[in-house]
Coordinates of N, CA and C and ligand atoms in Angstrom, one line a residue:
X1 N -10.5 15.5 -28.5 CA -9.2 15.9 -30.0 C -8.3 15.1 -28.6
X2 N -7.8 15.5 -27.5 CA -7.5 14.8 -26.6 C -7.3 13.4 -26.1
X3 N -8.3 13.3 -26.2 CA -9.7 11.9 -26.2 C -8.3 11.0 -27.0
X4 N -7.5 10.8 -27.9 CA -7.4 11.0 -29.1 C -6.5 9.6 -29.2
X5 N -5.4 10.8 -28.2 CA -4.4 10.3 -27.9 C -3.7 9.6 -27.0
X6 N -5.4 9.6 -26.0 CA -5.3 8.4 -24.8 C -5.0 6.9 -25.3
X7 N -4.6 5.9 -24.4 CA -4.3 4.7 -24.9 C -5.6 4.6 -23.4
X8 N -6.6 3.8 -24.3 CA -7.4 3.4 -23.7 C -7.2 1.9 -23.1
X9 N -5.9 1.6 -23.6 CA -5.5 0.0 -22.6 C -5.1 0.4 -21.7
X10 N -4.5 1.8 -20.9 CA -3.4 1.6 -19.9 C -3.5 2.5 -19.0
X11 N -5.2 3.1 -19.0 CA -6.0 3.7 -18.4 C -5.0 3.6 -16.8
X12 N -4.8 4.5 -16.0 CA -4.2 4.3 -14.7 C -5.7 4.1 -14.5
X13 N -5.8 2.7 -12.9 CA -6.7 2.1 -12.4 C -6.8 3.7 -11.0
X14 N -6.3 4.0 -10.3 CA -6.2 4.4 -9.0 C -5.6 5.9 -9.4
X15 N -6.6 7.1 -9.9 CA -5.4 8.6 -9.9 C -5.8 9.5 -8.4
X16 N -4.7 10.1 -7.4 CA -4.6 10.9 -6.6 C -4.8 11.6 -6.7
X17 N -5.4 12.7 -6.4 CA -5.7 14.3 -6.2 C -5.4 15.2 -5.5
X18 N -4.3 16.1 -5.0 CA -4.6 17.3 -4.5 C -4.5 18.6 -5.2
X19 N -5.9 18.2 -4.3 CA -6.8 19.7 -5.4 C -6.4 21.6 -4.4
X20 N -5.1 21.7 -5.4 CA -4.4 23.3 -4.7 C -4.6 24.1 -5.6
X21 N -5.4 25.5 -4.0 CA -4.9 26.2 -4.8 C -6.4 27.3 -5.2
X22 N -6.8 27.0 -4.3 CA -8.4 27.0 -4.3 C -8.2 28.5 -3.5
X23 N -7.2 29.2 -2.7 CA -7.8 29.5 -2.5 C -7.2 31.2 -3.0
X24 N -5.9 30.9 -3.4 CA -5.3 31.8 -4.4 C -5.8 32.3 -5.9
X25 N -6.8 31.3 -6.5 CA -7.7 31.0 -7.1 C -8.8 32.3 -7.3
X26 N -9.1 32.8 -4.7 CA -10.4 33.4 -5.4 C -9.3 34.5 -4.5
X27 N -8.5 34.5 -4.4 CA -8.1 36.1 -4.1 C -7.7 36.4 -5.5
X28 N -7.5 36.0 -6.8 CA -6.8 37.0 -7.5 C -8.8 37.6 -8.2
X29 N -9.4 36.8 -8.2 CA -10.2 37.6 -7.9 C -11.4 38.3 -6.9
X30 N -9.9 38.4 -6.3 CA -10.7 39.2 -5.5 C -12.0 38.4 -3.7
X31 N -12.4 37.3 -4.0 CA -13.4 36.6 -3.5 C -12.1 36.0 -2.1
X32 N -14.0 35.8 -1.2 CA -13.2 35.2 0.0 C -12.8 34.2 -0.4
X33 N -11.2 33.2 0.0 CA -11.3 31.7 0.8 C -11.8 31.3 0.2
X34 N -13.8 31.2 0.9 CA -14.7 30.2 1.0 C -14.8 30.0 -1.4
X35 N -15.4 31.0 -1.5 CA -15.3 31.0 -2.5 C -14.8 29.9 -3.9
X36 N -13.9 30.1 -3.7 CA -13.0 28.9 -4.2 C -12.4 27.8 -4.0
X37 N -12.7 28.1 -2.1 CA -13.0 25.6 -1.6 C -14.7 25.5 -2.5
X38 N -15.7 26.4 -2.6 CA -16.6 26.1 -3.1 C -16.8 25.5 -4.5
X39 N -15.8 26.0 -5.4 CA -16.1 26.3 -6.8 C -15.2 25.0 -6.2
X40 N -13.7 24.6 -6.0 CA -13.7 23.3 -5.8 C -14.6 21.8 -6.3
X41 N -15.3 22.0 -5.0 CA -16.1 20.9 -5.1 C -17.1 20.8 -6.1
X42 N -18.3 22.2 -6.7 CA -18.0 21.6 -7.9 C -17.3 21.4 -9.7
X43 N -16.1 21.0 -9.0 CA -14.8 21.2 -10.0 C -14.6 19.4 -9.2
X44 N -14.6 19.5 -8.5 CA -14.2 17.6 -7.8 C -15.1 17.0 -8.4
X45 N -16.7 17.2 -8.4 CA -18.1 16.3 -8.6 C -18.1 16.7 -10.4
X46 N -17.4 17.5 -10.9 CA -17.2 17.4 -12.7 C -15.1 15.9 -12.4
X47 N -14.5 16.4 -12.2 CA -13.4 14.9 -12.2 C -14.0 13.9 -11.9
X48 N -14.8 14.0 -11.4 CA -15.3 12.4 -10.5 C -16.3 11.9 -12.0
X49 N -17.0 13.2 -12.2 CA -18.3 12.1 -13.5 C -16.7 12.1 -14.6
X50 N -16.6 12.3 -15.2 CA -14.4 13.0 -15.4 C -14.3 11.0 -15.9
X51 N -13.5 11.1 -15.0 CA -12.9 10.1 -14.2 C -13.6 8.6 -14.7
X52 N -14.9 9.1 -14.2 CA -15.5 7.6 -14.7 C -15.6 7.1 -16.2
X53 N -16.0 8.4 -16.5 CA -15.9 8.2 -18.2 C -14.9 7.3 -19.4
X54 N -13.9 7.9 -18.2 CA -12.4 7.9 -18.8 C -11.8 6.3 -18.3
X55 N -12.6 5.7 -17.4 CA -12.7 4.1 -17.5 C -11.4 4.0 -15.7
X56 N -11.3 5.0 -14.8 CA -10.7 5.3 -14.0 C -11.9 4.6 -13.4
X57 N -11.1 4.0 -12.1 CA -12.0 2.9 -11.5 C -12.4 3.9 -9.7
X58 N -10.2 4.5 -9.5 CA -10.2 4.7 -8.0 C -10.1 6.3 -8.4
X59 N -10.8 7.0 -7.8 CA -10.3 8.2 -7.5 C -10.2 8.4 -6.5
X60 N -9.2 9.1 -5.4 CA -9.1 9.7 -4.2 C -8.5 11.5 -4.0
X61 N -9.4 12.3 -3.5 CA -8.9 13.4 -3.4 C -8.9 13.7 -2.5
X62 N -8.7 14.6 -1.9 CA -7.7 15.5 -1.0 C -8.3 16.8 0.3
X63 N -9.3 16.5 0.6 CA -10.7 18.3 1.2 C -10.0 18.0 2.5
X64 N -9.2 18.2 3.1 CA -9.0 17.9 4.4 C -7.9 17.1 5.2
X65 N -7.5 18.2 5.0 CA -6.0 17.4 5.7 C -5.4 17.1 7.1
X66 N -5.2 16.7 8.6 CA -4.2 17.0 9.7 C -3.9 17.9 9.8
X67 N -3.5 18.6 9.0 CA -2.3 19.9 9.2 C -3.5 20.9 8.7
X68 N -4.9 21.2 8.5 CA -5.4 22.3 8.6 C -6.5 21.8 9.1
X69 N -6.4 21.6 10.5 CA -6.8 21.5 11.7 C -6.3 23.3 12.1
X70 N -5.5 23.9 11.0 CA -4.4 25.0 11.6 C -5.1 26.5 11.0
X71 N -5.4 25.9 9.8 CA -6.7 27.2 9.6 C -7.3 27.3 10.4
X72 N -8.0 29.3 9.6 CA -9.0 30.0 10.9 C -9.7 29.7 10.8
X73 N -10.6 29.2 12.3 CA -11.7 28.7 12.6 C -12.8 28.7 11.2
X74 N -13.1 30.1 10.8 CA -14.2 29.8 10.0 C -13.9 29.5 8.1
X75 N -12.7 29.4 8.1 CA -12.4 28.3 7.4 C -12.1 26.7 7.7
X76 N -11.7 26.1 8.5 CA -12.7 24.9 9.2 C -13.8 24.6 9.1
X77 N -14.7 25.5 9.6 CA -16.1 25.4 9.9 C -16.6 25.0 8.1
X78 N -15.4 26.4 7.5 CA -16.4 26.6 5.5 C -16.2 24.7 5.5
X79 N -14.8 24.3 5.2 CA -14.6 23.2 4.8 C -15.4 22.2 4.7
X80 N -15.6 22.1 6.3 CA -16.7 21.2 7.4 C -17.9 20.9 6.9
X81 N -18.4 22.0 6.8 CA -19.9 23.1 6.4 C -20.0 21.9 4.1
X82 N -19.6 22.3 3.8 CA -18.5 21.6 2.7 C -19.2 20.1 2.3
X83 N -17.8 19.3 3.5 CA -17.8 18.1 3.7 C -19.5 17.6 3.6
X84 N -20.0 18.3 4.5 CA -21.6 17.9 5.1 C -22.7 18.4 3.9
X85 N -22.8 19.0 3.1 CA -23.7 19.5 2.7 C -23.0 18.3 0.9
X86 N -22.3 18.1 0.9 CA -21.9 16.9 -0.4 C -22.4 15.3 -0.1
X87 N -22.3 15.2 1.7 CA -22.3 14.3 2.2 C -24.1 14.0 2.1
X88 N -24.4 15.1 2.2 CA -26.8 15.4 2.2 C -26.5 15.2 0.3
X89 N -26.6 16.4 0.8 CA -27.4 16.6 -1.0 C -26.7 15.5 -2.3
X90 N -25.4 15.8 -2.8 CA -25.4 14.7 -3.4 C -24.5 13.0 -3.4
X91 N -25.6 13.0 -2.2 CA -25.5 11.9 -2.3 C -26.6 10.7 -2.6
X92 N -27.4 10.7 -3.0 CA -28.1 10.6 -3.9 C -27.4 10.2 -5.2
X93 N -26.9 11.6 -6.0 CA -26.6 10.9 -7.3 C -26.0 10.0 -7.3
X94 N -24.7 9.9 -5.9 CA -23.8 8.9 -6.3 C -24.1 8.1 -6.1
X95 N -25.1 7.2 -5.4 CA -25.8 5.8 -5.3 C -26.5 6.4 -6.0
X96 N -27.2 6.8 -6.9 CA -27.8 6.4 -8.4 C -27.5 5.9 -8.9
X97 N -25.8 6.6 -9.4 CA -24.7 6.2 -10.2 C -23.8 5.2 -9.4
X98 N -24.3 4.1 -9.1 CA -23.4 3.0 -8.7 C -21.7 3.7 -8.3
X99 N -22.0 5.2 -7.6 CA -20.8 5.4 -7.6 C -20.6 5.1 -4.9
X100 N -19.6 4.2 -5.3 CA -19.3 3.3 -3.9 C -17.9 4.6 -3.1
X101 N -18.6 5.7 -2.3 CA -17.9 6.6 -1.2 C -16.8 6.0 -0.8
X102 N -16.1 6.7 0.0 CA -15.3 5.8 1.1 C -14.6 7.3 1.5
X103 N -14.3 7.4 3.6 CA -14.2 8.2 3.4 C -12.2 7.8 4.5
X104 N -11.7 8.4 3.4 CA -10.1 8.3 4.4 C -9.5 9.3 5.4
X105 N -10.1 9.4 6.7 CA -8.7 9.7 7.2 C -9.0 9.4 9.2
X106 N -8.5 10.3 10.1 CA -9.1 10.1 11.8 C -10.4 10.6 11.5
X107 N -10.7 10.1 12.5 CA -12.2 10.1 13.7 C -12.0 11.0 14.8
X108 N -10.6 11.2 14.7 CA -10.1 12.3 15.5 C -10.7 13.7 14.9
X109 N -11.1 14.3 16.7 CA -11.8 15.6 16.9 C -12.8 16.0 15.4
X110 N -13.3 15.0 14.9 CA -14.8 15.0 13.6 C -15.8 15.4 15.4
X111 N -17.0 16.8 14.1 CA -17.9 16.1 15.4 C -19.3 14.9 15.2
X112 N -20.0 14.9 15.8 CA -21.3 14.1 16.1 C -21.9 13.8 14.8
X113 N -22.0 15.0 14.0 CA -22.7 15.0 13.4 C -22.4 14.1 11.5
X114 N -20.5 15.3 11.3 CA -20.1 15.1 10.8 C -19.9 14.0 10.9
X115 N -19.6 12.5 11.8 CA -19.1 11.3 11.5 C -20.3 10.4 12.1
X116 N -21.8 11.7 12.2 CA -22.4 10.2 11.5 C -23.5 10.8 10.1
X117 N -22.8 11.6 9.5 CA -23.3 11.6 7.8 C -21.7 10.6 6.8
X118 N -21.0 11.0 7.2 CA -20.1 10.0 6.6 C -20.1 8.6 6.8
X119 N -20.5 8.2 8.1 CA -20.6 6.8 8.6 C -21.7 6.2 7.1
X120 N -23.5 7.4 7.1 CA -24.1 5.9 7.0 C -24.0 6.0 4.9
X121 N -23.4 7.7 4.8 CA -23.1 8.0 3.0 C -22.0 7.2 2.8
X122 N -20.8 5.6 3.8 CA -19.9 4.3 2.7 C -21.2 3.7 3.3
X123 N -21.5 3.2 4.3 CA -22.6 2.8 4.7 C -24.0 2.5 3.1
X124 N -24.2 3.8 3.1 CA -25.4 3.0 2.0 C -24.3 3.0 0.5
X125 N -23.4 3.5 -0.1 CA -23.1 2.4 -1.2 C -21.7 2.0 -0.4
X126 N -21.8 0.7 0.2 CA -20.9 0.2 0.5 C -20.5 -0.4 -0.3
X127 N -22.7 -1.0 -1.6 CA -21.9 -2.8 -2.5 C -22.0 -1.7 -4.7
X128 N -22.1 -0.7 -4.0 CA -21.5 -0.1 -5.0 C -20.0 -0.4 -6.2
X129 N -20.3 -0.9 -7.3 CA -19.4 -1.2 -8.0 C -18.4 -0.5 -9.1
X130 N -19.4 0.4 -9.9 CA -19.4 1.3 -10.8 C -17.9 2.5 -11.0
X131 N -17.9 2.5 -9.5 CA -16.5 3.5 -9.3 C -16.8 4.2 -7.9
X132 N -15.4 4.3 -7.7 CA -14.8 4.4 -5.5 C -14.4 5.6 -5.5
X133 N -15.2 6.4 -4.9 CA -14.9 8.1 -5.0 C -14.1 7.9 -3.3
X134 N -13.2 8.3 -3.3 CA -12.4 8.1 -1.6 C -12.3 9.7 -1.4
X135 N -13.1 10.1 -0.7 CA -12.4 11.5 -0.2 C -11.2 11.0 1.1
X136 N -10.4 12.0 1.1 CA -9.6 11.6 2.0 C -9.6 12.9 3.2
X137 N -10.1 12.6 4.4 CA -10.8 14.1 5.4 C -10.6 13.6 6.7
X138 N -9.2 14.8 6.9 CA -8.5 14.5 7.9 C -8.1 13.7 7.2
X139 N -7.2 14.1 6.7 CA -5.8 12.9 6.5 C -4.7 13.3 6.3
X140 N -3.8 12.7 6.7 CA -2.8 12.5 7.0 C -2.0 11.2 6.3
X141 N -0.6 11.4 5.7 CA 0.0 10.4 5.7 C 1.0 9.2 6.8
X142 N 1.2 10.5 7.2 CA 2.0 9.9 9.3 C 1.4 9.3 9.8
X143 N -0.1 9.9 10.1 CA -1.5 9.6 10.5 C -1.7 8.3 10.4
X144 N -1.4 8.1 9.2 CA -2.3 6.7 8.4 C -1.2 5.7 9.7
X145 N 0.0 5.9 9.2 CA 0.8 4.9 9.2 C 1.5 4.4 10.5
X146 N 0.6 6.1 10.7 CA 1.5 5.6 12.5 C -0.6 4.3 13.4
X147 N -1.2 5.0 12.7 CA -2.6 4.2 13.4 C -2.1 3.0 12.4
X148 N -2.3 2.6 11.1 CA -1.2 1.4 11.0 C -0.6 0.6 12.5
X149 N 0.6 0.7 12.7 CA 1.6 0.3 13.2 C 1.1 -0.1 15.2
X150 N -0.2 1.1 15.5 CA -1.1 0.6 16.6 C -2.1 -0.7 16.2
X151 N -2.5 0.0 15.3 CA -3.6 -1.6 15.0 C -2.4 -3.0 14.7
X152 N -1.2 -2.9 15.0 CA -0.4 -4.2 14.3 C -0.2 -4.6 16.2
X153 N 0.0 -3.2 16.6 CA 1.3 -3.2 17.6 C 0.0 -4.5 18.6
X154 N -1.4 -3.4 18.8 CA -1.6 -4.4 19.4 C -2.4 -5.7 19.4
X155 N -2.3 -6.0 18.2 CA -2.2 -6.9 17.6 C -2.0 -8.2 18.2
X156 N -0.4 -7.4 18.4 CA 0.9 -9.0 18.6 C 1.0 -8.4 20.2
X157 N 0.7 -7.3 20.8 CA 0.1 -6.8 22.6 C -1.3 -8.4 22.0
X158 N -1.6 -8.9 21.9 CA -3.3 -9.4 22.4 C -2.0 -11.3 22.2
X159 N -1.3 -11.3 21.2 CA -0.5 -12.4 21.0 C -1.2 -13.5 19.9
X160 N -1.6 -12.3 18.7 CA -3.0 -12.6 17.9 C -1.5 -13.0 16.4
X161 N -0.6 -12.1 16.4 CA -0.1 -11.4 15.4 C 1.6 -11.9 16.5
X162 N 2.0 -12.1 15.7 CA 4.0 -12.6 16.4 C 4.7 -11.5 15.2
X163 N 5.4 -10.6 15.4 CA 6.3 -9.1 15.2 C 6.7 -9.9 13.5
X164 N 6.8 -11.2 13.6 CA 7.5 -11.3 11.8 C 6.8 -11.4 11.0
X165 N 5.2 -11.9 11.5 CA 4.6 -11.7 10.4 C 4.0 -10.7 9.8
X166 N 4.7 -9.2 9.8 CA 4.6 -7.9 9.6 C 4.5 -8.4 8.2
X167 N 4.3 -8.3 7.4 CA 5.5 -7.5 5.1 C 4.1 -6.8 5.2
X168 N 5.0 -6.4 4.4 CA 3.9 -5.4 3.3 C 2.5 -5.7 3.2
X169 N 1.5 -6.7 2.6 CA 0.9 -7.3 2.4 C -0.3 -6.8 3.6
X170 N 0.2 -7.2 5.4 CA -0.4 -6.9 5.8 C -0.4 -5.9 6.2
X171 N 0.8 -4.5 6.8 CA 0.6 -2.9 6.8 C -0.6 -2.7 5.6
X172 N -0.8 -3.3 4.8 CA -1.4 -2.5 3.3 C -2.4 -2.3 4.3
X173 N -3.2 -3.6 4.4 CA -4.2 -4.0 4.8 C -5.0 -2.8 5.6
X174 N -3.5 -2.9 7.0 CA -3.9 -1.8 8.6 C -4.6 -0.5 7.5
X175 N -4.5 -0.3 6.6 CA -3.8 1.9 6.1 C -4.9 2.3 6.1
X176 N -5.4 3.3 6.4 CA -7.5 3.6 5.1 C -8.0 2.8 4.3
X177 N -6.1 2.4 3.3 CA -6.8 2.6 2.2 C -6.9 1.1 1.6
X178 N -7.4 -0.2 2.9 CA -7.0 -1.2 2.7 C -8.2 -1.9 2.1
X179 N -8.2 -2.7 1.0 CA -8.7 -2.7 0.1 C -8.6 -2.2 -1.4
X180 N -7.8 -0.9 -1.0 CA -8.1 0.1 -2.9 C -6.6 -0.3 -3.1
X181 N -6.4 -0.1 -4.3 CA -5.0 -0.6 -5.1 C -4.2 0.6 -5.0
X182 N -2.7 0.4 -4.9 CA -2.4 1.9 -4.9 C -2.2 3.5 -5.9
X183 N -2.7 4.2 -6.1 CA -2.5 4.4 -7.4 C -1.5 4.9 -7.7
X184 N -1.9 5.0 -8.8 CA -0.4 5.0 -10.4 C 0.5 6.5 -10.5
X185 N -0.7 7.2 -10.4 CA -0.8 8.4 -10.8 C -1.3 9.3 -9.8
X186 N -0.3 10.4 -9.9 CA -0.8 11.2 -7.9 C -0.5 12.7 -9.4
X187 N -1.9 13.4 -9.4 CA -1.8 15.3 -9.8 C -2.0 15.9 -8.6
X188 N -1.3 17.0 -8.8 CA -0.8 17.8 -7.5 C -1.4 18.9 -8.9
X189 N -2.3 20.3 -8.7 CA -2.8 21.4 -9.1 C -2.1 22.4 -8.2
X190 N -1.8 23.4 -9.3 CA -0.9 25.6 -8.2 C 0.4 25.5 -8.3
X191 N 0.8 24.1 -8.6 CA 2.7 24.3 -9.3 C 3.0 24.2 -7.7
X192 N 2.5 24.2 -6.4 CA 3.5 23.3 -5.9 C 3.9 21.6 -6.6
X193 N 5.5 21.2 -6.0 CA 5.5 20.6 -6.2 C 6.7 19.9 -5.1
X194 N 5.2 19.9 -4.3 CA 5.6 18.4 -2.8 C 4.7 17.3 -2.8
X195 N 4.5 17.4 -1.9 CA 3.6 15.6 -1.2 C 2.6 16.2 -0.2
X196 N 3.4 17.5 1.1 CA 3.0 17.2 1.2 C 1.8 16.8 2.8
X197 N 2.5 15.1 3.1 CA 1.8 14.3 3.4 C 0.7 13.7 3.3
X198 N 0.4 13.4 1.9 CA -1.0 12.7 1.2 C -0.3 11.6 1.7
X199 N -1.0 10.5 0.6 CA -1.2 9.1 0.7 C 1.0 8.8 0.5
X200 N 1.6 8.3 2.0 CA 2.8 8.5 1.9 C 3.4 6.7 1.6
X201 N 2.6 5.8 2.1 CA 3.5 4.5 1.9 C 2.7 4.1 0.7
X202 N 0.9 4.5 -0.1 CA 1.0 3.9 -0.6 C 1.2 4.6 -2.2
X203 N 1.9 5.4 -2.2 CA 2.4 6.6 -2.9 C 3.8 5.6 -3.3
X204 N 4.9 4.6 -2.8 CA 6.3 4.3 -3.4 C 5.9 4.2 -4.7
X205 N 5.6 4.3 -5.7 CA 5.5 3.8 -7.0 C 4.8 4.2 -8.0
X206 N 3.8 4.9 -8.2 CA 3.1 6.1 -7.9 C 4.3 7.2 -8.5
X207 N 3.4 7.7 -10.2 CA 4.2 8.1 -11.6 C 3.1 10.5 -10.6
X208 N 4.0 11.4 -10.8 CA 3.6 12.3 -10.0 C 4.0 13.5 -11.8
X209 N 2.3 14.0 -11.4 CA 1.9 15.2 -12.3 C 2.1 16.4 -12.0
X210 N 2.4 17.2 -11.6 CA 2.3 18.7 -11.4 C 1.8 20.4 -12.2
X211 N 0.3 20.3 -11.9 CA 0.5 21.0 -13.1 C -0.1 22.5 -12.3
X212 N 0.4 23.9 -13.2 CA 0.1 25.2 -12.7 C -1.7 25.9 -12.7
X213 N -1.7 24.7 -13.3 CA -2.7 25.2 -13.2 C -4.3 24.6 -11.9
X214 N -4.5 26.5 -11.5 CA -5.5 26.1 -10.4 C -6.5 25.5 -9.7
X215 N -7.0 24.2 -8.5 CA -8.3 23.9 -8.7 C -8.8 24.1 -9.2
X216 N -9.4 25.3 -9.1 CA -11.2 25.7 -9.1 C -11.2 25.5 -11.0
X217 N -10.1 26.1 -11.7 CA -9.5 25.9 -13.5 C -9.7 24.2 -13.5
X218 N -9.1 23.4 -12.3 CA -9.3 22.0 -13.7 C -10.0 22.0 -14.4
X219 N -10.2 20.9 -15.9 CA -11.2 20.1 -16.6 C -10.6 19.0 -16.6
X220 N -11.6 18.2 -17.2 CA -11.4 16.9 -17.6 C -10.5 17.2 -19.1
X221 N -10.2 18.4 -19.5 CA -9.2 17.8 -20.9 C -7.7 18.0 -20.3
X222 N -7.8 18.9 -18.7 CA -6.6 18.6 -17.3 C -5.5 17.4 -17.4
X223 N -7.3 16.5 -16.9 CA -7.5 15.2 -16.5 C -7.3 14.9 -17.6
X224 N -7.4 14.5 -18.7 CA -6.7 14.1 -20.0 C -5.4 13.5 -21.0
X225 N -4.6 15.1 -20.3 CA -2.9 15.3 -20.6 C -2.5 14.7 -19.1
X226 N -3.2 14.9 -17.4 CA -2.3 14.3 -17.3 C -1.7 13.1 -17.3
X227 N -3.1 12.6 -17.9 CA -3.3 10.5 -17.6 C -1.9 10.1 -19.0
X228 N -1.8 11.0 -20.1 CA -1.1 10.4 -21.3 C 0.5 10.7 -20.9
X229 N 0.7 11.7 -20.2 CA 2.2 12.4 -19.8 C 2.1 10.9 -18.3
X230 N 1.2 10.5 -17.6 CA 1.7 9.6 -16.7 C 1.6 8.2 -18.4
X231 N 1.6 7.8 -19.4 CA 1.0 7.0 -20.0 C 2.1 7.2 -20.8
X232 N 3.0 8.2 -20.6 CA 4.8 8.3 -21.9 C 5.5 7.6 -20.9
X233 N 5.2 7.3 -19.5 CA 6.7 7.3 -18.6 C 7.1 5.7 -18.7
X234 N 8.4 5.8 -18.1 CA 8.9 4.6 -18.2 C 8.6 4.1 -16.9
X235 N 7.7 3.3 -16.1 CA 7.2 2.0 -14.8 C 8.1 1.4 -15.3
X236 N 9.4 1.6 -13.8 CA 9.9 0.6 -13.6 C 10.4 -0.3 -12.6
X237 N 9.8 -0.2 -11.7 CA 9.4 -0.9 -10.0 C 10.5 -1.7 -9.7
X238 N 12.0 -0.8 -10.4 CA 13.0 -0.9 -9.1 C 14.0 -2.2 -10.5
X239 N 12.7 -2.4 -11.3 CA 13.6 -3.7 -12.9 C 14.8 -2.4 -13.4
X240 N 15.2 -3.4 -14.9 CA 15.6 -2.7 -15.9 C 14.5 -2.8 -17.3
X241 N 15.1 -1.4 -18.0 CA 13.6 -0.4 -18.3 C 13.5 -2.0 -19.4
X242 N 12.0 -1.0 -19.8 CA 11.1 -2.5 -20.2 C 11.4 -1.9 -21.8
X243 N 11.3 -0.7 -21.5 CA 10.7 -0.5 -23.7 C 12.3 -0.7 -24.8
Ligands
LIG1 C1 -6.7 23.3 -1.2 O1 -6.3 25.1 -1.5 C2 -7.5 22.7 -0.8 C3 -7.7 22.5 0.3 C4 -7.2 22.6 1.9 C5 -9.4 21.6 1.3 C6 -9.6 21.6 -0.4 C7 -10.8 21.8 -0.7 C8 -11.8 21.1 -1.6 C9 -11.8 21.3 -2.9 C10 -13.9 21.9 -1.0 C11 -13.7 20.3 0.1 C12 -14.4 19.0 -1.5 C13 -14.7 18.2 -0.7 C14 -15.3 17.2 -1.5 C15 -16.0 17.6 0.8 P1 -6.0 25.5 -0.7 O2 -6.4 26.7 0.5 O3 -4.1 25.7 -0.1 O4 -5.0 26.8 -1.6 P2 -4.1 27.6 -1.8 O5 -2.8 27.0 -1.8 O6 -4.2 28.7 -3.2 O7 -4.3 28.9 -0.5

């Protein structure tokens, strides 16, 4: 039904999602929070398939933020475990379907096993071109900007770069999202109307869609509705309206 009204010629290339509400979804069912995260992973996989079907090229999902270290230790290790499971159990399916996997975020505080699984998955899928799944893990928008600034400052210190040569393109290339176009659309579930330190620099012109549904209840239909909403926006980029 919904698919009929989506303009197939104006599909966003890159959709970023804040998968919020797992805990509240579980609580509403009298279940532990981790059950919400587990269901959340299943939904993330379904939405990855749906996004590829629709013609989206890049999907960036936020699985662990730099602030999530403040959660109880058992929830932190549960979320680490879900990443491990995804990078092991689902890797073959991703690879066979031409999915290039990237993990965006800081390596700081991640243990050796996690880093090995990330490196293996990223390397194995690096030449895949059908779809790009970016898992933001140990990711924070401010941390991304700071690490880019640090990288460029080191180049200046080494004499390989002049301060005046630093421009938007060079800065973008120093972010974790190097080589990935900026997202046209951000979706946040669970009725929270914030960016919460997600991909800040890259979202300068991103259209935002906030929906009430908790992430574990999110469907392909919700994704299509968000795209329709996006397609009705007048994206001006500082210019006057073209409509
Ligand atoms: C927000 O819900 C969600 C997260 C902090 C993590 C999302 C993680 C997953 C979907 C699983 C990990 C995915 C992969 C691919 C490894 P919340 O816990 O803040 O929910 P609440 O606001 O209702 O408490």
